[in-house]
Amino acid sequence: MSRRKVSPSEALALVHEGYTYVDVRTESEFADGHPAGAINVPWLKDGPIDPEPNEAFLETMTASFDRSARLVVGCKAGARSAKACDALEAAGFTAVVEQRAGFDGTRGTFGEIVEPGWKRCGLPVAT
């Protein structure tokens, strides 16, 4: 079965239906702005030079949520959220939805925005 992937607007509708938005960007990215009401469980953590793997990601998720919890997972542009969704599904989470455009948007070969993300869609943002 393939994972459900939704646009930012569809993700907001799911949040209104009771899904929890899990933002998997780093803590510093999250602090700069995030979907209103989102919680932050970073897939990568801020490192001294570059982001580093967050070895506690699954431990944090399983301690925070039942495996049947309805989750929308998003990042900046879609790559980290896809990996986080893979890991969650492998760990037995059954209601994971991927927000495919992330907070900023997916980009094409030359850096152009292909699909606008949460912020570019004008959806509610918190800091």
Short mmCIF file of C-alpha atoms in Angstrom, two decimals:
data_model
loop_
_atom_site.label_atom_id
_atom_site.label_comp_id
_atom_site.label_asym_id
_atom_site.label_seq_id
_atom_site.Cartn_x
_atom_site.Cartn_y
_atom_site.Cartn_z
CA MET A 1 0.00 0.00 0.00
CA SER A 2 1.40 3.38 -0.93
CA ARG A 3 1.60 6.20 1.55
CA ARG A 4 -0.86 9.06 1.32
CA LYS A 5 0.85 12.30 0.25
CA VAL A 6 -0.98 15.59 0.61
CA SER A 7 -0.57 19.25 -0.25
CA PRO A 8 -0.13 21.85 2.49
CA SER A 9 -3.82 22.84 2.25
CA GLU A 10 -4.90 19.20 2.50
CA ALA A 11 -2.59 18.80 5.52
CA LEU A 12 -4.27 21.75 7.24
CA ALA A 13 -7.67 20.14 6.65
CA LEU A 14 -6.38 16.91 8.23
CA VAL A 15 -5.12 18.86 11.26
CA HIS A 16 -8.63 20.32 11.61
CA GLU A 17 -9.92 16.71 11.56
CA GLY A 18 -7.67 15.81 14.51
CA TYR A 19 -4.36 14.81 12.94
CA THR A 20 -1.18 16.01 14.65
CA TYR A 21 1.32 17.87 12.46
CA VAL A 22 4.85 16.64 13.19
CA ASP A 23 7.51 18.98 11.81
CA VAL A 24 10.75 17.00 11.40
CA ARG A 25 13.00 19.98 10.59
CA THR A 26 15.82 20.91 12.94
CA GLU A 27 15.07 22.85 16.12
CA SER A 28 16.56 26.03 14.64
CA GLU A 29 14.46 25.74 11.46
CA PHE A 30 11.35 25.12 13.57
CA ALA A 31 12.13 28.16 15.77
CA ASP A 32 12.30 30.37 12.66
CA GLY A 33 8.67 29.52 11.85
CA HIS A 34 6.47 26.44 11.62
CA PRO A 35 2.92 25.39 10.91
CA ALA A 36 0.73 26.70 13.73
CA GLY A 37 0.07 23.92 16.24
CA ALA A 38 2.87 21.69 14.95
CA ILE A 39 5.17 19.79 17.26
CA ASN A 40 8.87 19.42 16.52
CA VAL A 41 10.56 16.02 16.50
CA PRO A 42 13.65 16.56 14.33
CA TRP A 43 14.74 13.89 11.85
CA LEU A 44 18.14 15.62 11.89
CA LYS A 45 19.49 17.67 14.78
CA ASP A 46 21.54 20.83 14.66
CA GLY A 47 25.24 19.95 14.59
CA PRO A 48 28.36 22.08 15.02
CA ILE A 49 28.75 22.46 11.24
CA ASP A 50 25.93 20.59 9.49
CA PRO A 51 22.79 18.81 10.69
CA GLU A 52 23.41 15.33 12.10
CA PRO A 53 21.12 12.28 12.39
CA ASN A 54 18.80 12.38 15.39
CA GLU A 55 19.28 8.91 16.85
CA ALA A 56 16.39 9.53 19.27
CA PHE A 57 13.77 10.20 16.56
CA LEU A 58 11.93 6.87 16.78
CA GLU A 59 12.33 6.66 20.55
CA THR A 60 10.78 10.11 20.91
CA MET A 61 7.94 9.31 18.52
CA THR A 62 7.05 6.00 20.17
CA ALA A 63 7.17 7.62 23.62
CA SER A 64 4.97 10.51 22.46
CA PHE A 65 2.42 8.75 20.25
CA ASP A 66 0.50 5.52 20.04
CA ARG A 67 1.30 3.68 16.82
CA SER A 68 -2.29 4.30 15.67
CA ALA A 69 -1.99 8.09 16.11
CA ARG A 70 -3.02 10.10 13.06
CA LEU A 71 0.06 12.04 11.99
CA VAL A 72 0.88 14.48 9.20
CA VAL A 73 4.66 14.65 8.76
CA GLY A 74 6.37 17.61 7.10
CA CYS A 75 9.82 19.16 6.72
CA LYS A 76 11.25 21.98 4.57
CA ALA A 77 10.84 20.55 1.06
CA GLY A 78 9.79 16.91 1.39
CA ALA A 79 12.98 14.83 1.55
CA ARG A 80 13.32 14.48 5.33
CA SER A 81 9.61 13.91 5.85
CA ALA A 82 9.67 11.05 3.34
CA LYS A 83 12.52 9.39 5.26
CA ALA A 84 10.79 10.01 8.59
CA CYS A 85 7.55 8.49 7.26
CA ASP A 86 9.48 5.43 6.04
CA ALA A 87 10.97 4.98 9.51
CA LEU A 88 7.62 5.49 11.26
CA GLU A 89 5.85 2.98 9.04
CA ALA A 90 8.67 0.46 9.53
CA ALA A 91 8.22 0.94 13.29
CA GLY A 92 4.52 0.08 13.02
CA PHE A 93 2.83 3.49 12.80
CA THR A 94 -0.34 2.96 10.78
CA ALA A 95 -1.84 6.40 10.09
CA VAL A 96 1.07 8.42 8.69
CA VAL A 97 0.43 11.04 6.00
CA GLU A 98 3.28 12.82 4.21
CA GLN A 99 2.95 16.56 3.55
CA ARG A 100 4.79 16.47 0.25
CA ALA A 101 5.72 20.16 -0.23
CA GLY A 102 7.09 20.88 3.24
CA PHE A 103 7.24 24.31 4.85
CA ASP A 104 9.05 26.09 2.00
CA GLY A 105 8.10 24.06 -1.08
CA THR A 106 9.52 21.49 -3.44
CA ARG A 107 12.10 22.73 -5.90
CA GLY A 108 12.98 21.81 -9.44
CA THR A 109 16.35 21.23 -11.06
CA PHE A 110 17.22 24.93 -11.18
CA GLY A 111 15.93 25.81 -7.71
CA GLU A 112 12.54 27.03 -8.87
CA ILE A 113 9.54 26.31 -6.67
CA VAL A 114 7.59 23.42 -8.20
CA GLU A 115 4.97 23.15 -5.47
CA PRO A 116 4.65 25.87 -2.82
CA GLY A 117 5.01 24.78 0.78
CA TRP A 118 3.00 25.63 3.89
CA LYS A 119 4.42 29.16 4.33
CA ARG A 120 4.22 30.07 0.64
CA CYS A 121 0.57 28.94 0.59
CA GLY A 122 -0.19 31.55 3.26
CA LEU A 123 -1.27 28.96 5.83
CA PRO A 124 -1.07 29.71 9.60
CA VAL A 125 2.52 30.06 10.83
CA ALA A 126 3.81 30.32 14.41
CA THR A 127 7.25 31.16 15.81
#
